[in-house]
């Protein structure tokens, strides 16, 4: 308790005895408030601002956030309208706009942050990059308005696709970014590179075989590893995994013939790695169980009739499982002019009901990423800051 008190006793220097609660208890209360409220409280007085920016409070708030349901970050899929992110609170049905231009970039690189798309997230950070270029890759905290640019690859290869994955290595206490890309010279081969935040360059990775990951699904972080769907229907090991601690690849084998349909996505629903299988009107949730030592298996956990005949013009993606009784879906419809429109809806299988989530201000056609707001500075992730260009809002 004494150590905690030493860490926070300097926050009420200018409060002149106005605090009613002990500093530690006050931090505990404040850390449980919505992030919008915490942001407002930074302006109350200097002591509150110092407290919210302290390592003790930042660590406390991050721990509290990890036990809360995910919020969502939404970004338009139309390049002319990528200048803002939207922090979506599903419980309160509201969205807060975050303008990317306010995250000012102190770098000599000739690019604008709004030109980059959100590729993945981890612990309140967004990893942003272009789909067609390796550089730049930006790690951004949209709450604190801080960001860092990762070391450049200097590659001028023409890309067909560029995807990123982002995770925390528990053994080293460091964050790692893995890129997965394909070039026009080798359309059917995924190449992988990795960087630990704080390192000065990317390192090449060698997967266990020549393979190509799915174009549609981002990597999923679960149980210390990143996971991708392999886009090859001839093999019985359809999931590629990468252990962040040992930095080794492995595959998760089970027979694809257990699926009755070819349309499926990889998700973490609840605390489990799952494969969500779709056909014209059914949804099946396959749960992956096991480990690298004992082996893996996939068992059908639940199956539901969606009571809708889905097709390529009217389809959905499973965003999250809100409870064991309902799912959050992102539904997309394409009109006869090939214009797409997205919205969120809650599906309750037992009652065969859909509840439209009326969230105003969202783009017409958007991508969705899970997000848990935090006050951790991206600069804190870097152990070799002098080698990296640092970006910070004014």
mmCIF file of C-alpha atoms in Angstrom, residues 7-377:
data_model
loop_
_atom_site.group_PDB
_atom_site.id
_atom_site.type_symbol
_atom_site.label_atom_id
_atom_site.label_comp_id
_atom_site.label_asym_id
_atom_site.label_seq_id
_atom_site.Cartn_x
_atom_site.Cartn_y
_atom_site.Cartn_z
ATOM 1 C CA UNK A 7 3.059 6.599 -6.793
ATOM 2 C CA UNK A 8 -0.100 8.626 -6.472
ATOM 3 C CA UNK A 9 0.499 11.038 -3.594
ATOM 4 C CA UNK A 10 1.880 13.722 -5.916
ATOM 5 C CA UNK A 11 -1.376 13.946 -7.881
ATOM 6 C CA UNK A 12 -3.179 16.011 -5.262
ATOM 7 C CA UNK A 13 -0.427 18.598 -4.755
ATOM 8 C CA UNK A 14 -2.633 21.313 -6.234
ATOM 9 C CA UNK A 15 -5.951 19.867 -5.112
ATOM 10 C CA UNK A 16 -5.580 21.625 -1.722
ATOM 11 C CA UNK A 17 -7.290 18.854 0.198
ATOM 12 C CA UNK A 18 -10.369 18.772 -2.012
ATOM 13 C CA UNK A 19 -10.136 15.018 -2.619
ATOM 14 C CA UNK A 20 -12.681 13.039 -0.606
ATOM 15 C CA UNK A 21 -11.391 9.552 -1.444
ATOM 16 C CA UNK A 22 -7.854 8.248 -0.912
ATOM 17 C CA UNK A 23 -5.845 8.507 -4.174
ATOM 18 C CA UNK A 24 -5.712 4.712 -4.696
ATOM 19 C CA UNK A 25 -9.465 4.352 -4.296
ATOM 20 C CA UNK A 26 -10.088 7.350 -6.523
ATOM 21 C CA UNK A 27 -7.986 5.696 -9.271
ATOM 22 C CA UNK A 28 -9.981 2.481 -8.893
ATOM 23 C CA UNK A 29 -13.262 4.368 -9.367
ATOM 24 C CA UNK A 30 -12.013 6.487 -12.269
ATOM 25 C CA UNK A 31 -10.571 3.483 -14.154
ATOM 26 C CA UNK A 32 -14.051 1.935 -14.369
ATOM 27 C CA UNK A 33 -15.681 4.922 -16.053
ATOM 28 C CA UNK A 34 -16.259 5.174 -19.826
ATOM 29 C CA UNK A 35 -13.231 6.459 -21.703
ATOM 30 C CA UNK A 36 -15.142 9.596 -22.788
ATOM 31 C CA UNK A 37 -15.652 10.535 -19.138
ATOM 32 C CA UNK A 38 -11.982 9.954 -18.297
ATOM 33 C CA UNK A 39 -10.966 12.188 -21.204
ATOM 34 C CA UNK A 40 -13.185 14.970 -19.889
ATOM 35 C CA UNK A 41 -11.819 14.598 -16.361
ATOM 36 C CA UNK A 42 -8.284 15.347 -17.602
ATOM 37 C CA UNK A 43 -9.429 18.971 -17.910
ATOM 38 C CA UNK A 44 -10.763 19.275 -14.347
ATOM 39 C CA UNK A 45 -7.417 20.207 -12.794
ATOM 40 C CA UNK A 46 -3.696 19.552 -13.137
ATOM 41 C CA UNK A 47 -3.656 16.899 -10.437
ATOM 42 C CA UNK A 48 -6.375 14.840 -12.165
ATOM 43 C CA UNK A 49 -4.572 15.172 -15.487
ATOM 44 C CA UNK A 50 -1.296 13.960 -13.941
ATOM 45 C CA UNK A 51 -3.071 11.063 -12.300
ATOM 46 C CA UNK A 52 -4.734 9.917 -15.538
ATOM 47 C CA UNK A 53 -1.386 10.108 -17.344
ATOM 48 C CA UNK A 54 0.475 8.195 -14.612
ATOM 49 C CA UNK A 55 1.802 4.667 -15.316
ATOM 50 C CA UNK A 56 -0.122 3.388 -12.275
ATOM 51 C CA UNK A 57 -3.485 4.590 -13.581
ATOM 52 C CA UNK A 58 -2.775 3.564 -17.195
ATOM 53 C CA UNK A 59 -1.918 0.013 -16.090
ATOM 54 C CA UNK A 60 -4.959 -0.132 -13.826
ATOM 55 C CA UNK A 61 -7.344 1.100 -16.535
ATOM 56 C CA UNK A 62 -5.917 -1.374 -19.083
ATOM 57 C CA UNK A 63 -6.508 -4.256 -16.672
ATOM 58 C CA UNK A 64 -10.097 -3.133 -16.085
ATOM 59 C CA UNK A 65 -10.710 -2.748 -19.833
ATOM 60 C CA UNK A 66 -9.508 -6.281 -20.611
ATOM 61 C CA UNK A 67 -12.386 -7.664 -18.541
ATOM 62 C CA UNK A 68 -15.006 -5.583 -20.342
ATOM 63 C CA UNK A 69 -16.778 -6.485 -23.606
ATOM 64 C CA UNK A 70 -15.044 -5.272 -26.760
ATOM 65 C CA UNK A 71 -16.130 -2.114 -28.451
ATOM 66 C CA UNK A 72 -15.705 -1.719 -32.198
ATOM 67 C CA UNK A 73 -13.709 0.614 -34.414
ATOM 68 C CA UNK A 74 -15.364 1.317 -37.748
ATOM 69 C CA UNK A 75 -13.699 2.812 -40.831
ATOM 70 C CA UNK A 76 -15.188 3.480 -44.248
ATOM 71 C CA UNK A 77 -14.156 1.110 -47.042
ATOM 72 C CA UNK A 78 -14.354 3.948 -49.559
ATOM 73 C CA UNK A 79 -10.977 5.655 -49.999
ATOM 74 C CA UNK A 80 -12.561 9.106 -50.347
ATOM 75 C CA UNK A 81 -14.126 8.731 -46.894
ATOM 76 C CA UNK A 82 -11.351 7.178 -44.767
ATOM 77 C CA UNK A 83 -10.527 10.370 -42.865
ATOM 78 C CA UNK A 84 -12.305 9.318 -39.661
ATOM 79 C CA UNK A 85 -12.623 6.360 -37.348
ATOM 80 C CA UNK A 86 -15.759 5.680 -35.319
ATOM 81 C CA UNK A 87 -15.611 4.174 -31.840
ATOM 82 C CA UNK A 88 -18.835 2.174 -31.539
ATOM 83 C CA UNK A 89 -20.432 1.351 -28.203
ATOM 84 C CA UNK A 90 -22.928 -1.411 -28.936
ATOM 85 C CA UNK A 91 -24.466 -1.359 -25.463
ATOM 86 C CA UNK A 92 -25.342 2.349 -25.650
ATOM 87 C CA UNK A 93 -25.901 2.353 -29.444
ATOM 88 C CA UNK A 94 -23.672 5.335 -30.074
ATOM 89 C CA UNK A 95 -20.558 6.149 -32.070
ATOM 90 C CA UNK A 96 -17.845 8.713 -31.408
ATOM 91 C CA UNK A 97 -15.998 10.131 -34.398
ATOM 92 C CA UNK A 98 -12.184 10.254 -34.228
ATOM 93 C CA UNK A 99 -10.654 12.414 -36.957
ATOM 94 C CA UNK A 100 -7.357 10.970 -38.148
ATOM 95 C CA UNK A 101 -6.056 14.365 -39.263
ATOM 96 C CA UNK A 102 -5.876 15.389 -35.588
ATOM 97 C CA UNK A 103 -3.235 12.707 -35.051
ATOM 98 C CA UNK A 104 -0.439 14.809 -36.488
ATOM 99 C CA UNK A 105 2.549 13.057 -38.007
ATOM 100 C CA UNK A 106 6.018 14.418 -37.271
ATOM 101 C CA UNK A 107 7.835 12.546 -39.991
ATOM 102 C CA UNK A 108 9.518 13.254 -43.284
ATOM 103 C CA UNK A 109 7.502 10.534 -44.959
ATOM 104 C CA UNK A 110 5.111 11.892 -47.570
ATOM 105 C CA UNK A 111 1.903 10.254 -46.505
ATOM 106 C CA UNK A 112 -1.269 11.071 -44.614
ATOM 107 C CA UNK A 113 -2.682 8.931 -41.826
ATOM 108 C CA UNK A 114 -6.205 9.008 -43.360
ATOM 109 C CA UNK A 115 -4.756 7.189 -46.391
ATOM 110 C CA UNK A 116 -4.110 4.109 -44.226
ATOM 111 C CA UNK A 117 -6.641 1.479 -43.242
ATOM 112 C CA UNK A 118 -7.096 -0.234 -39.872
ATOM 113 C CA UNK A 119 -5.692 -3.763 -40.225
ATOM 114 C CA UNK A 120 -5.737 -5.126 -36.649
ATOM 115 C CA UNK A 121 -5.740 -4.154 -32.973
ATOM 116 C CA UNK A 122 -4.228 -5.127 -29.616
ATOM 117 C CA UNK A 123 -4.644 -3.596 -26.135
ATOM 118 C CA UNK A 124 -6.062 -0.273 -27.301
ATOM 119 C CA UNK A 125 -3.658 0.094 -30.237
ATOM 120 C CA UNK A 126 -4.591 0.081 -33.912
ATOM 121 C CA UNK A 127 -2.190 -1.159 -36.560
ATOM 122 C CA UNK A 128 -2.721 0.882 -39.734
ATOM 123 C CA UNK A 129 -1.256 0.353 -43.203
ATOM 124 C CA UNK A 130 -2.010 0.311 -46.903
ATOM 125 C CA UNK A 131 -3.316 -2.824 -48.614
ATOM 126 C CA UNK A 132 -1.032 -2.289 -51.608
ATOM 127 C CA UNK A 133 2.207 -1.010 -50.031
ATOM 128 C CA UNK A 134 4.500 -2.374 -47.325
ATOM 129 C CA UNK A 135 5.329 1.103 -46.011
ATOM 130 C CA UNK A 136 4.452 2.813 -43.803
ATOM 131 C CA UNK A 137 3.019 0.773 -40.912
ATOM 132 C CA UNK A 138 1.646 2.884 -38.090
ATOM 133 C CA UNK A 139 0.796 1.895 -34.501
ATOM 134 C CA UNK A 140 -1.770 4.352 -33.204
ATOM 135 C CA UNK A 141 -3.724 4.958 -30.012
ATOM 136 C CA UNK A 142 -6.755 6.965 -31.190
ATOM 137 C CA UNK A 143 -7.673 7.823 -27.596
ATOM 138 C CA UNK A 144 -4.388 9.524 -26.639
ATOM 139 C CA UNK A 145 -3.815 10.826 -30.207
ATOM 140 C CA UNK A 146 -0.312 9.312 -30.257
ATOM 141 C CA UNK A 147 1.308 7.091 -32.864
ATOM 142 C CA UNK A 148 4.624 5.652 -33.995
ATOM 143 C CA UNK A 149 5.827 4.616 -37.436
ATOM 144 C CA UNK A 150 7.554 1.240 -37.602
ATOM 145 C CA UNK A 151 10.906 0.927 -39.432
ATOM 146 C CA UNK A 152 10.548 0.965 -43.198
ATOM 147 C CA UNK A 153 11.117 -2.118 -45.321
ATOM 148 C CA UNK A 154 12.366 -0.058 -48.292
ATOM 149 C CA UNK A 155 10.760 -2.622 -50.595
ATOM 150 C CA UNK A 156 9.306 -1.423 -53.893
ATOM 151 C CA UNK A 157 7.589 -4.714 -54.729
ATOM 152 C CA UNK A 158 4.166 -4.478 -56.326
ATOM 153 C CA UNK A 159 1.736 -5.998 -53.841
ATOM 154 C CA UNK A 160 -1.486 -7.819 -54.555
ATOM 155 C CA UNK A 161 -2.368 -7.848 -50.873
ATOM 156 C CA UNK A 162 -0.909 -6.701 -47.566
ATOM 157 C CA UNK A 163 -2.282 -7.852 -44.198
ATOM 158 C CA UNK A 164 -1.028 -7.358 -40.669
ATOM 159 C CA UNK A 165 -1.393 -9.143 -37.338
ATOM 160 C CA UNK A 166 -0.600 -7.706 -33.932
ATOM 161 C CA UNK A 167 -0.169 -9.483 -30.606
ATOM 162 C CA UNK A 168 1.406 -9.397 -27.162
ATOM 163 C CA UNK A 169 4.131 -11.893 -26.272
ATOM 164 C CA UNK A 170 3.516 -12.731 -22.609
ATOM 165 C CA UNK A 171 6.954 -14.326 -22.146
ATOM 166 C CA UNK A 172 8.951 -11.260 -23.209
ATOM 167 C CA UNK A 173 6.412 -8.563 -22.333
ATOM 168 C CA UNK A 174 6.719 -7.107 -25.848
ATOM 169 C CA UNK A 175 4.338 -6.477 -28.735
ATOM 170 C CA UNK A 176 5.010 -8.033 -32.122
ATOM 171 C CA UNK A 177 3.676 -7.236 -35.592
ATOM 172 C CA UNK A 178 3.570 -9.833 -38.372
ATOM 173 C CA UNK A 179 2.902 -8.893 -41.971
ATOM 174 C CA UNK A 180 1.488 -11.318 -44.526
ATOM 175 C CA UNK A 181 1.731 -10.214 -48.149
ATOM 176 C CA UNK A 182 1.682 -11.437 -51.729
ATOM 177 C CA UNK A 183 3.488 -9.933 -54.705
ATOM 178 C CA UNK A 184 2.537 -9.890 -58.381
ATOM 179 C CA UNK A 185 5.562 -12.074 -59.152
ATOM 180 C CA UNK A 186 4.182 -14.904 -57.000
ATOM 181 C CA UNK A 187 0.410 -14.620 -56.700
ATOM 182 C CA UNK A 188 -0.173 -17.863 -54.809
ATOM 183 C CA UNK A 189 2.502 -17.622 -52.114
ATOM 184 C CA UNK A 190 2.182 -15.715 -48.858
ATOM 185 C CA UNK A 191 5.362 -14.135 -47.504
ATOM 186 C CA UNK A 192 5.768 -13.287 -43.827
ATOM 187 C CA UNK A 193 7.850 -10.772 -41.904
ATOM 188 C CA UNK A 194 7.967 -9.949 -38.187
ATOM 189 C CA UNK A 195 9.113 -7.064 -36.042
ATOM 190 C CA UNK A 196 9.183 -6.698 -32.270
ATOM 191 C CA UNK A 197 8.281 -3.147 -31.319
ATOM 192 C CA UNK A 198 11.596 -1.525 -30.441
ATOM 193 C CA UNK A 199 13.618 -3.385 -33.084
ATOM 194 C CA UNK A 200 15.155 -1.467 -35.966
ATOM 195 C CA UNK A 201 14.171 -3.749 -38.866
ATOM 196 C CA UNK A 202 11.755 -6.419 -40.059
ATOM 197 C CA UNK A 203 12.834 -10.068 -40.077
ATOM 198 C CA UNK A 204 11.826 -12.670 -42.659
ATOM 199 C CA UNK A 205 9.782 -15.674 -41.488
ATOM 200 C CA UNK A 206 9.588 -19.087 -43.135
ATOM 201 C CA UNK A 207 6.236 -20.892 -42.899
ATOM 202 C CA UNK A 208 6.269 -24.716 -42.835
ATOM 203 C CA UNK A 209 5.261 -24.995 -46.499
ATOM 204 C CA UNK A 210 4.421 -22.893 -49.514
ATOM 205 C CA UNK A 211 0.920 -21.666 -48.818
ATOM 206 C CA UNK A 212 -1.472 -18.788 -49.275
ATOM 207 C CA UNK A 213 -3.642 -17.332 -46.522
ATOM 208 C CA UNK A 214 -7.221 -16.210 -47.072
ATOM 209 C CA UNK A 215 -7.786 -12.828 -48.718
ATOM 210 C CA UNK A 216 -10.887 -12.131 -46.656
ATOM 211 C CA UNK A 217 -10.064 -12.873 -43.047
ATOM 212 C CA UNK A 218 -7.597 -11.091 -40.773
ATOM 213 C CA UNK A 219 -5.409 -13.075 -38.399
ATOM 214 C CA UNK A 220 -6.928 -13.984 -35.029
ATOM 215 C CA UNK A 221 -4.951 -13.794 -31.767
ATOM 216 C CA UNK A 222 -5.737 -16.612 -29.318
ATOM 217 C CA UNK A 223 -3.811 -18.443 -26.601
ATOM 218 C CA UNK A 224 -0.497 -16.728 -27.343
ATOM 219 C CA UNK A 225 -0.590 -17.407 -31.093
ATOM 220 C CA UNK A 226 -1.844 -15.742 -34.261
ATOM 221 C CA UNK A 227 -4.058 -17.802 -36.563
ATOM 222 C CA UNK A 228 -4.878 -17.593 -40.275
ATOM 223 C CA UNK A 229 -7.188 -19.570 -42.568
ATOM 224 C CA UNK A 230 -5.173 -21.256 -45.335
ATOM 225 C CA UNK A 231 -6.670 -20.711 -48.782
ATOM 226 C CA UNK A 232 -6.102 -24.231 -50.078
ATOM 227 C CA UNK A 233 -9.015 -26.655 -50.088
ATOM 228 C CA UNK A 234 -6.834 -29.674 -50.857
ATOM 229 C CA UNK A 235 -5.132 -29.870 -47.460
ATOM 230 C CA UNK A 236 -6.462 -31.114 -44.131
ATOM 231 C CA UNK A 237 -4.591 -28.532 -42.048
ATOM 232 C CA UNK A 238 -6.607 -25.408 -42.857
ATOM 233 C CA UNK A 239 -5.385 -23.209 -39.985
ATOM 234 C CA UNK A 240 -1.875 -21.754 -39.894
ATOM 235 C CA UNK A 241 -0.709 -20.596 -36.444
ATOM 236 C CA UNK A 242 2.313 -18.632 -35.254
ATOM 237 C CA UNK A 243 3.520 -18.828 -31.646
ATOM 238 C CA UNK A 244 4.626 -15.317 -30.630
ATOM 239 C CA UNK A 245 6.888 -16.600 -27.856
ATOM 240 C CA UNK A 246 8.927 -19.182 -29.786
ATOM 241 C CA UNK A 247 8.367 -17.404 -33.138
ATOM 242 C CA UNK A 248 7.547 -20.687 -34.846
ATOM 243 C CA UNK A 249 4.749 -21.705 -37.206
ATOM 244 C CA UNK A 250 2.543 -24.745 -36.809
ATOM 245 C CA UNK A 251 -0.699 -25.940 -38.369
ATOM 246 C CA UNK A 252 -3.948 -27.093 -36.827
ATOM 247 C CA UNK A 253 -5.144 -30.232 -38.624
ATOM 248 C CA UNK A 254 -8.690 -31.499 -39.042
ATOM 249 C CA UNK A 255 -10.532 -32.705 -42.088
ATOM 250 C CA UNK A 256 -12.243 -30.047 -44.166
ATOM 251 C CA UNK A 257 -14.939 -32.552 -45.105
ATOM 252 C CA UNK A 258 -16.466 -31.918 -41.691
ATOM 253 C CA UNK A 259 -17.691 -28.685 -43.261
ATOM 254 C CA UNK A 260 -20.768 -28.900 -45.461
ATOM 255 C CA UNK A 261 -20.068 -25.508 -47.041
ATOM 256 C CA UNK A 262 -16.988 -23.619 -48.235
ATOM 257 C CA UNK A 263 -17.817 -20.271 -46.613
ATOM 258 C CA UNK A 264 -16.367 -19.937 -43.126
ATOM 259 C CA UNK A 265 -14.471 -17.462 -40.969
ATOM 260 C CA UNK A 266 -12.067 -17.657 -38.043
ATOM 261 C CA UNK A 267 -13.150 -15.873 -34.861
ATOM 262 C CA UNK A 268 -12.638 -15.810 -31.111
ATOM 263 C CA UNK A 269 -16.145 -16.169 -29.676
ATOM 264 C CA UNK A 270 -16.224 -16.147 -25.911
ATOM 265 C CA UNK A 271 -12.802 -17.433 -24.889
ATOM 266 C CA UNK A 272 -12.515 -20.030 -27.658
ATOM 267 C CA UNK A 273 -11.009 -20.130 -31.117
ATOM 268 C CA UNK A 274 -13.933 -20.919 -33.404
ATOM 269 C CA UNK A 275 -14.682 -21.510 -37.056
ATOM 270 C CA UNK A 276 -17.986 -19.963 -38.093
ATOM 271 C CA UNK A 277 -19.453 -21.866 -41.016
ATOM 272 C CA UNK A 278 -22.112 -20.304 -43.243
ATOM 273 C CA UNK A 279 -24.392 -21.695 -45.857
ATOM 274 C CA UNK A 280 -27.538 -20.268 -47.459
ATOM 275 C CA UNK A 281 -29.521 -20.218 -44.211
ATOM 276 C CA UNK A 282 -27.555 -22.060 -41.485
ATOM 277 C CA UNK A 283 -24.780 -20.958 -39.143
ATOM 278 C CA UNK A 284 -22.539 -23.487 -37.404
ATOM 279 C CA UNK A 285 -20.009 -22.717 -34.671
ATOM 280 C CA UNK A 286 -17.055 -25.128 -34.601
ATOM 281 C CA UNK A 287 -14.860 -24.882 -31.489
ATOM 282 C CA UNK A 288 -11.156 -25.648 -31.765
ATOM 283 C CA UNK A 289 -9.871 -27.557 -28.726
ATOM 284 C CA UNK A 290 -6.458 -28.921 -27.732
ATOM 285 C CA UNK A 291 -2.862 -27.716 -27.908
ATOM 286 C CA UNK A 292 0.375 -28.264 -29.812
ATOM 287 C CA UNK A 293 1.453 -31.150 -27.570
ATOM 288 C CA UNK A 294 -1.769 -33.182 -27.430
ATOM 289 C CA UNK A 295 -3.091 -32.136 -30.829
ATOM 290 C CA UNK A 296 -6.175 -30.243 -31.939
ATOM 291 C CA UNK A 297 -9.745 -31.102 -32.865
ATOM 292 C CA UNK A 298 -12.809 -29.183 -34.057
ATOM 293 C CA UNK A 299 -16.232 -29.971 -32.625
ATOM 294 C CA UNK A 300 -19.554 -28.452 -33.615
ATOM 295 C CA UNK A 301 -20.537 -26.402 -30.556
ATOM 296 C CA UNK A 302 -23.854 -25.066 -31.848
ATOM 297 C CA UNK A 303 -25.927 -24.851 -34.992
ATOM 298 C CA UNK A 304 -28.705 -22.387 -35.822
ATOM 299 C CA UNK A 305 -31.136 -21.649 -38.600
ATOM 300 C CA UNK A 306 -30.846 -17.961 -39.545
ATOM 301 C CA UNK A 307 -34.263 -18.003 -41.294
ATOM 302 C CA UNK A 308 -32.762 -15.928 -44.110
ATOM 303 C CA UNK A 309 -31.583 -17.069 -47.517
ATOM 304 C CA UNK A 310 -28.183 -15.391 -47.792
ATOM 305 C CA UNK A 311 -26.331 -14.940 -51.091
ATOM 306 C CA UNK A 312 -23.445 -12.974 -52.622
ATOM 307 C CA UNK A 313 -25.555 -9.822 -52.763
ATOM 308 C CA UNK A 314 -26.934 -10.111 -49.233
ATOM 309 C CA UNK A 315 -24.539 -11.585 -46.688
ATOM 310 C CA UNK A 316 -23.204 -11.153 -43.174
ATOM 311 C CA UNK A 317 -20.117 -11.486 -41.012
ATOM 312 C CA UNK A 318 -20.141 -12.608 -37.389
ATOM 313 C CA UNK A 319 -18.652 -9.777 -35.324
ATOM 314 C CA UNK A 320 -19.048 -11.147 -31.807
ATOM 315 C CA UNK A 321 -21.104 -13.413 -29.582
ATOM 316 C CA UNK A 322 -22.831 -11.106 -27.098
ATOM 317 C CA UNK A 323 -23.970 -14.002 -24.928
ATOM 318 C CA UNK A 324 -24.691 -17.694 -25.387
ATOM 319 C CA UNK A 325 -28.075 -16.591 -26.767
ATOM 320 C CA UNK A 326 -27.218 -13.836 -29.272
ATOM 321 C CA UNK A 327 -24.717 -12.752 -31.923
ATOM 322 C CA UNK A 328 -23.713 -9.378 -33.318
ATOM 323 C CA UNK A 329 -23.684 -9.452 -37.116
ATOM 324 C CA UNK A 330 -22.466 -6.993 -39.714
ATOM 325 C CA UNK A 331 -24.877 -7.273 -42.614
ATOM 326 C CA UNK A 332 -24.027 -6.067 -46.119
ATOM 327 C CA UNK A 333 -26.313 -5.610 -49.091
ATOM 328 C CA UNK A 334 -25.276 -4.795 -52.669
ATOM 329 C CA UNK A 335 -27.717 -3.049 -55.012
ATOM 330 C CA UNK A 336 -27.956 -3.336 -58.796
ATOM 331 C CA UNK A 337 -25.369 -0.543 -59.186
ATOM 332 C CA UNK A 338 -22.857 -2.483 -57.065
ATOM 333 C CA UNK A 339 -23.191 0.013 -54.204
ATOM 334 C CA UNK A 340 -22.744 -1.643 -50.815
ATOM 335 C CA UNK A 341 -24.366 -0.720 -47.519
ATOM 336 C CA UNK A 342 -23.497 -2.131 -44.085
ATOM 337 C CA UNK A 343 -25.229 -2.139 -40.720
ATOM 338 C CA UNK A 344 -25.116 -3.940 -37.374
ATOM 339 C CA UNK A 345 -27.869 -6.282 -36.250
ATOM 340 C CA UNK A 346 -28.286 -8.531 -33.222
ATOM 341 C CA UNK A 347 -29.438 -12.073 -33.986
ATOM 342 C CA UNK A 348 -31.200 -14.148 -31.313
ATOM 343 C CA UNK A 349 -31.413 -17.727 -32.675
ATOM 344 C CA UNK A 350 -33.766 -19.138 -30.020
ATOM 345 C CA UNK A 351 -36.427 -16.549 -30.831
ATOM 346 C CA UNK A 352 -35.614 -16.306 -34.546
ATOM 347 C CA UNK A 353 -35.400 -12.538 -34.160
ATOM 348 C CA UNK A 354 -33.168 -9.812 -35.591
ATOM 349 C CA UNK A 355 -32.755 -6.457 -33.838
ATOM 350 C CA UNK A 356 -31.416 -3.608 -35.964
ATOM 351 C CA UNK A 357 -28.788 -1.571 -34.092
ATOM 352 C CA UNK A 358 -29.675 2.028 -34.862
ATOM 353 C CA UNK A 359 -26.266 3.719 -34.598
ATOM 354 C CA UNK A 360 -26.253 7.073 -36.339
ATOM 355 C CA UNK A 361 -23.325 8.637 -38.132
ATOM 356 C CA UNK A 362 -21.606 5.489 -39.407
ATOM 357 C CA UNK A 363 -20.301 5.292 -43.004
ATOM 358 C CA UNK A 364 -22.440 3.550 -45.601
ATOM 359 C CA UNK A 365 -19.887 0.787 -46.269
ATOM 360 C CA UNK A 366 -17.338 -0.014 -43.563
ATOM 361 C CA UNK A 367 -14.796 -2.374 -42.032
ATOM 362 C CA UNK A 368 -15.042 -3.356 -38.366
ATOM 363 C CA UNK A 369 -12.249 -4.138 -35.903
ATOM 364 C CA UNK A 370 -12.529 -5.076 -32.238
ATOM 365 C CA UNK A 371 -11.185 -2.446 -29.886
ATOM 366 C CA UNK A 372 -10.680 -1.892 -26.153
ATOM 367 C CA UNK A 373 -9.819 1.754 -25.392
ATOM 368 C CA UNK A 374 -6.768 2.409 -23.239
ATOM 369 C CA UNK A 375 -4.432 5.258 -22.312
ATOM 370 C CA UNK A 376 -1.199 3.391 -23.022
ATOM 371 C CA UNK A 377 1.178 5.485 -25.107
#
